[in-house]
mmCIF file of C-alpha atoms in Angstrom:
data_model
loop_
_atom_site.group_PDB
_atom_site.id
_atom_site.type_symbol
_atom_site.label_atom_id
_atom_site.label_comp_id
_atom_site.label_asym_id
_atom_site.label_seq_id
_atom_site.Cartn_x
_atom_site.Cartn_y
_atom_site.Cartn_z
ATOM 1 C CA MET A 184 99.951 136.187 90.192
ATOM 2 C CA LYS A 185 102.765 133.991 88.877
ATOM 3 C CA ILE A 186 101.626 130.370 88.651
ATOM 4 C CA ALA A 187 104.153 127.579 88.124
ATOM 5 C CA LEU A 188 102.972 124.275 86.650
ATOM 6 C CA ILE A 189 104.997 121.133 87.427
ATOM 7 C CA ILE A 190 104.170 117.677 86.043
ATOM 8 C CA GLU A 191 105.996 114.509 87.099
ATOM 9 C CA ASN A 192 107.062 111.603 84.897
ATOM 10 C CA SER A 193 104.114 109.230 85.313
ATOM 11 C CA GLN A 194 101.636 111.815 84.016
ATOM 12 C CA ALA A 195 103.851 113.694 81.562
ATOM 13 C CA ALA A 196 101.776 112.485 78.627
ATOM 14 C CA LYS A 197 98.877 114.587 79.958
ATOM 15 C CA SER A 198 101.029 117.700 80.290
ATOM 16 C CA SER A 199 99.487 119.581 77.368
ATOM 17 C CA ILE A 200 95.943 118.845 78.587
ATOM 18 C CA VAL A 201 96.710 120.233 82.044
ATOM 19 C CA HIS A 202 98.653 123.211 80.698
ATOM 20 C CA ASP A 203 95.942 124.163 78.207
ATOM 21 C CA ALA A 204 93.210 123.907 80.849
ATOM 22 C CA LEU A 205 95.195 126.029 83.292
ATOM 23 C CA THR A 206 96.168 128.764 80.843
ATOM 24 C CA SER A 207 92.658 128.964 79.385
ATOM 25 C CA VAL A 208 91.356 129.933 82.833
ATOM 26 C CA ALA A 209 94.250 131.708 84.552
ATOM 27 C CA GLU A 210 95.547 133.974 81.807
ATOM 28 C CA PRO A 211 92.211 135.725 81.036
ATOM 29 C CA LEU A 212 92.038 136.473 84.783
ATOM 30 C CA GLY A 213 95.362 138.326 84.561
ATOM 31 C CA HIS A 214 97.634 135.588 85.931
ATOM 32 C CA SER A 215 100.754 134.269 84.204
ATOM 33 C CA VAL A 216 101.511 130.557 83.859
ATOM 34 C CA ALA A 217 105.024 129.117 83.588
ATOM 35 C CA HIS A 218 105.388 125.462 82.621
ATOM 36 C CA CYS A 219 108.390 124.268 84.641
ATOM 37 C CA GLY A 220 108.283 120.628 83.402
ATOM 38 C CA MET A 221 107.646 117.978 82.360
ATOM 39 C CA SER A 222 106.258 119.072 79.008
ATOM 40 C CA GLY A 223 105.938 115.502 77.713
ATOM 41 C CA PRO A 224 107.162 111.920 78.210
ATOM 42 C CA ASP A 225 110.365 112.673 76.288
ATOM 43 C CA ASP A 226 111.294 115.734 78.364
ATOM 44 C CA GLU A 227 114.923 115.442 79.488
ATOM 45 C CA ALA A 228 113.911 116.612 82.969
ATOM 46 C CA HIS A 229 112.707 113.305 84.452
ATOM 47 C CA LEU A 230 110.774 114.461 87.493
ATOM 48 C CA THR A 231 109.473 112.378 90.398
ATOM 49 C CA TYR A 232 107.065 113.595 93.042
ATOM 50 C CA PRO A 233 109.794 114.069 95.697
ATOM 51 C CA MET A 234 111.530 116.358 93.195
ATOM 52 C CA ILE A 235 108.300 118.313 92.770
ATOM 53 C CA GLY A 236 108.348 119.074 96.483
ATOM 54 C CA ILE A 237 111.889 120.453 96.234
ATOM 55 C CA MET A 238 111.018 122.528 93.174
ATOM 56 C CA ALA A 239 107.874 123.907 94.805
ATOM 57 C CA GLY A 240 109.833 124.808 97.933
ATOM 58 C CA ILE A 241 112.467 126.659 95.930
ATOM 59 C CA LEU A 242 109.949 128.566 93.815
ATOM 60 C CA ILE A 243 107.724 129.622 96.722
ATOM 61 C CA ASN A 244 110.507 130.525 99.149
ATOM 62 C CA SER A 245 112.407 132.527 96.542
ATOM 63 C CA ASN A 246 109.193 134.346 95.547
ATOM 64 C CA ALA A 247 109.827 133.237 91.974
ATOM 65 C CA ALA A 248 106.259 131.870 91.947
ATOM 66 C CA ASP A 249 103.178 132.822 93.933
ATOM 67 C CA PHE A 250 101.302 129.572 93.371
ATOM 68 C CA ILE A 251 102.190 126.003 92.366
ATOM 69 C CA VAL A 252 99.912 123.721 90.339
ATOM 70 C CA THR A 253 101.098 120.129 90.339
ATOM 71 C CA GLY A 254 99.931 116.554 90.679
ATOM 72 C CA CYS A 255 100.680 112.900 90.044
ATOM 73 C CA GLY A 256 98.673 109.716 89.568
ATOM 74 C CA THR A 257 96.569 110.134 92.715
ATOM 75 C CA GLY A 258 97.743 113.600 93.721
ATOM 76 C CA MET A 259 98.810 112.224 97.100
ATOM 77 C CA GLY A 260 102.559 111.936 96.531
ATOM 78 C CA SER A 261 103.011 115.429 95.166
ATOM 79 C CA ASN A 262 100.786 116.787 97.939
ATOM 80 C CA LEU A 263 102.916 115.157 100.628
ATOM 81 C CA ALA A 264 106.172 116.265 99.003
ATOM 82 C CA CYS A 265 105.017 119.877 98.706
ATOM 83 C CA ASN A 266 103.791 120.017 102.299
ATOM 84 C CA ALA A 267 107.171 118.717 103.494
ATOM 85 C CA MET A 268 108.720 122.020 102.391
ATOM 86 C CA PRO A 269 108.850 125.202 104.494
ATOM 87 C CA GLY A 270 106.387 127.871 103.464
ATOM 88 C CA VAL A 271 104.413 125.610 101.104
ATOM 89 C CA PHE A 272 100.753 124.973 101.935
ATOM 90 C CA CYS A 273 99.390 122.481 99.431
ATOM 91 C CA GLY A 274 95.844 121.208 99.083
ATOM 92 C CA LEU A 275 94.671 118.004 97.425
ATOM 93 C CA VAL A 276 92.088 119.129 94.856
ATOM 94 C CA ILE A 277 89.921 116.586 93.055
ATOM 95 C CA ASP A 278 86.831 118.587 92.144
ATOM 96 C CA PRO A 279 85.673 122.227 92.004
ATOM 97 C CA THR A 280 84.259 122.087 95.538
ATOM 98 C CA ASP A 281 87.695 121.104 96.864
ATOM 99 C CA ALA A 282 89.215 123.985 94.931
ATOM 100 C CA PHE A 283 86.720 126.544 96.219
ATOM 101 C CA LEU A 284 86.964 125.444 99.856
ATOM 102 C CA PHE A 285 90.758 125.269 99.776
ATOM 103 C CA ALA A 286 90.975 128.786 98.364
ATOM 104 C CA GLN A 287 88.432 130.260 100.765
ATOM 105 C CA ILE A 288 89.275 128.390 103.976
ATOM 106 C CA ASN A 289 92.953 127.472 103.719
ATOM 107 C CA ASP A 290 94.187 130.140 101.266
ATOM 108 C CA GLY A 291 97.261 128.047 100.441
ATOM 109 C CA ASN A 292 99.867 128.519 97.741
ATOM 110 C CA ALA A 293 99.882 125.140 95.990
ATOM 111 C CA ILE A 294 97.532 122.407 94.837
ATOM 112 C CA SER A 295 98.104 118.811 93.831
ATOM 113 C CA MET A 296 95.640 116.994 91.574
ATOM 114 C CA PRO A 297 95.119 113.374 90.467
ATOM 115 C CA TYR A 298 95.978 113.069 86.789
ATOM 116 C CA ALA A 299 95.382 109.285 86.565
ATOM 117 C CA LYS A 300 92.811 108.301 89.224
ATOM 118 C CA GLY A 301 89.379 109.404 87.997
ATOM 119 C CA PHE A 302 90.857 111.169 84.981
ATOM 120 C CA GLY A 303 88.281 110.114 82.420
ATOM 121 C CA TRP A 304 85.902 111.567 79.866
ATOM 122 C CA ALA A 305 85.744 115.390 79.949
ATOM 123 C CA ALA A 306 88.574 115.518 82.499
ATOM 124 C CA GLU A 307 89.762 118.801 81.001
ATOM 125 C CA LEU A 308 86.413 120.387 81.919
ATOM 126 C CA ASN A 309 86.877 119.368 85.539
ATOM 127 C CA LEU A 310 90.377 120.882 85.467
ATOM 128 C CA GLN A 311 89.034 124.156 84.096
ATOM 129 C CA ASP A 312 86.262 124.290 86.699
ATOM 130 C CA CYS A 313 88.776 123.640 89.489
ATOM 131 C CA TYR A 314 91.125 126.360 88.287
ATOM 132 C CA ARG A 315 88.222 128.777 87.950
ATOM 133 C CA LYS A 316 87.199 128.192 91.571
ATOM 134 C CA LEU A 317 90.793 128.704 92.655
ATOM 135 C CA PHE A 318 91.693 131.846 90.745
ATOM 136 C CA GLU A 319 88.588 133.816 89.776
ATOM 137 C CA GLY A 320 87.765 135.355 93.164
ATOM 138 C CA GLU A 321 89.492 136.741 96.228
ATOM 139 C CA PRO A 322 90.911 133.902 98.355
ATOM 140 C CA GLY A 323 90.731 133.644 102.121
ATOM 141 C CA LEU A 324 87.256 135.131 102.569
ATOM 142 C CA GLY A 325 86.129 132.075 104.503
ATOM 143 C CA TYR A 326 83.276 129.628 104.077
ATOM 144 C CA PRO A 327 80.812 130.052 105.553
ATOM 145 C CA ARG A 328 81.576 133.771 105.617
ATOM 146 C CA GLU A 329 80.640 134.206 109.267
ATOM 147 C CA ARG A 330 83.600 131.973 110.201
ATOM 148 C CA ALA A 331 86.130 133.996 108.202
ATOM 149 C CA ALA A 332 87.867 135.477 111.251
ATOM 150 C CA VAL A 333 88.297 132.081 112.938
ATOM 151 C CA MET A 334 89.649 130.582 109.726
ATOM 152 C CA ALA A 335 92.141 133.421 109.281
ATOM 153 C CA GLU A 336 93.319 132.938 112.867
ATOM 154 C CA ASN A 337 93.814 129.215 112.281
ATOM 155 C CA ARG A 338 95.815 129.904 109.116
ATOM 156 C CA GLY A 339 98.107 132.128 111.147
ATOM 157 C CA ILE A 340 98.535 129.437 113.788
ATOM 158 C CA LEU A 341 99.332 126.842 111.119
ATOM 159 C CA THR A 342 101.916 129.158 109.552
ATOM 160 C CA LYS A 343 103.662 129.523 112.916
ATOM 161 C CA LEU A 344 103.538 125.749 113.469
ATOM 162 C CA LYS A 345 105.193 125.170 110.106
ATOM 163 C CA GLU A 346 107.864 127.759 110.831
ATOM 164 C CA ALA A 347 108.599 125.969 114.117
ATOM 165 C CA SER A 348 108.711 122.491 112.595
ATOM 166 C CA CYS A 349 110.617 123.231 109.363
ATOM 167 C CA LYS A 350 114.118 124.401 108.542
ATOM 168 C CA ASP A 351 114.485 127.408 106.280
ATOM 169 C CA MET A 352 114.644 126.513 102.579
ATOM 170 C CA LEU A 353 118.370 127.104 102.186
ATOM 171 C CA ALA A 354 119.042 124.721 105.089
ATOM 172 C CA VAL A 355 116.745 122.179 103.416
ATOM 173 C CA LEU A 356 118.691 122.419 100.154
ATOM 174 C CA LYS A 357 121.980 121.925 101.958
ATOM 175 C CA SER A 358 120.617 118.932 103.892
ATOM 176 C CA VAL A 359 118.922 116.888 101.165
ATOM 177 C CA ASP A 360 120.682 114.416 98.903
ATOM 178 C CA GLN A 361 122.618 116.652 96.514
ATOM 179 C CA ASP A 362 122.182 114.314 93.546
ATOM 180 C CA LEU A 363 118.410 114.401 94.071
ATOM 181 C CA LEU A 364 118.522 118.190 94.337
ATOM 182 C CA LYS A 365 120.602 118.530 91.175
ATOM 183 C CA ALA A 366 118.196 116.290 89.263
ATOM 184 C CA ALA A 367 115.236 118.347 90.499
ATOM 185 C CA VAL A 368 116.665 121.676 89.332
ATOM 186 C CA SER A 369 118.333 120.509 86.116
ATOM 187 C CA GLY A 370 115.349 121.042 83.838
ATOM 188 C CA GLU A 371 115.770 123.831 81.311
ATOM 189 C CA LYS A 372 112.246 125.197 81.835
ATOM 190 C CA PHE A 373 112.641 125.274 85.617
ATOM 191 C CA GLN A 374 115.991 127.053 85.406
ATOM 192 C CA GLU A 375 114.739 129.611 82.917
ATOM 193 C CA PHE A 376 111.783 130.547 85.129
ATOM 194 C CA PHE A 377 113.599 130.373 88.466
ATOM 195 C CA PHE A 378 116.645 132.433 87.532
ATOM 196 C CA ALA A 379 114.496 135.074 85.851
ATOM 197 C CA ASN A 380 112.138 135.459 88.819
ATOM 198 C CA SER A 381 113.941 134.480 92.024
ATOM 199 C CA GLN A 382 114.090 137.242 94.624
ATOM 200 C CA ASP A 383 116.337 135.349 97.042
ATOM 201 C CA ALA A 384 120.025 135.707 96.242
ATOM 202 C CA ALA A 385 121.136 132.981 98.650
ATOM 203 C CA LEU A 386 118.802 130.379 97.145
ATOM 204 C CA THR A 387 119.744 131.447 93.633
ATOM 205 C CA ASP A 388 123.471 131.180 94.363
ATOM 206 C CA TYR A 389 123.102 127.756 95.979
ATOM 207 C CA VAL A 390 121.107 126.349 93.055
ATOM 208 C CA LYS A 391 123.805 127.662 90.690
ATOM 209 C CA GLN A 392 126.456 126.038 92.855
ATOM 210 C CA VAL A 393 124.652 122.683 92.769
ATOM 211 C CA LEU A 394 124.218 122.826 88.996
ATOM 212 C CA ALA A 395 127.915 123.615 88.543
ATOM 213 C CA SER A 396 129.072 120.734 90.731
#
């Protein structure tokens, strides 16, 4: 699985802590991790949580990434921004129980975490435990297990609801503020990962067009 990590400006100083915790768990399990920004407070890509939503939408809908790991001070803003995008199903994960239940019940493709609120002593251990609960087992098996079929049915219903309520991602990109979009996709790390892994030619061409404008 290709996991994309995105950190916004207010928590960029914790970028290495989050990245190290994620890679220490995900990579031994056979997953790859791409850091798409911000890598630190001085990163030229100055990302806000609305931009994270756009980036997550592009990466998921182009199949460049299979899963997004992101967050902000409380985790709320990035969670809302991600869930505003078509095809992105983001959970707010604070502790390992949240991570386990989200993976087993909701089987989404993104999480948002608080990197300021409650981020205290041994915070990196909590991050590692959360990532372990997310990525070490098969997702979508349900909890409790006897309700697995009902939960799978509800996930299908939610997917159809989102398809009915959202535009397709290309239409979203054409509709949003183009300066905001250009700022969101201008980071070198994001571009390197997206252009190397995107499987959607129309999204790729539009992002190139925006960057060239």
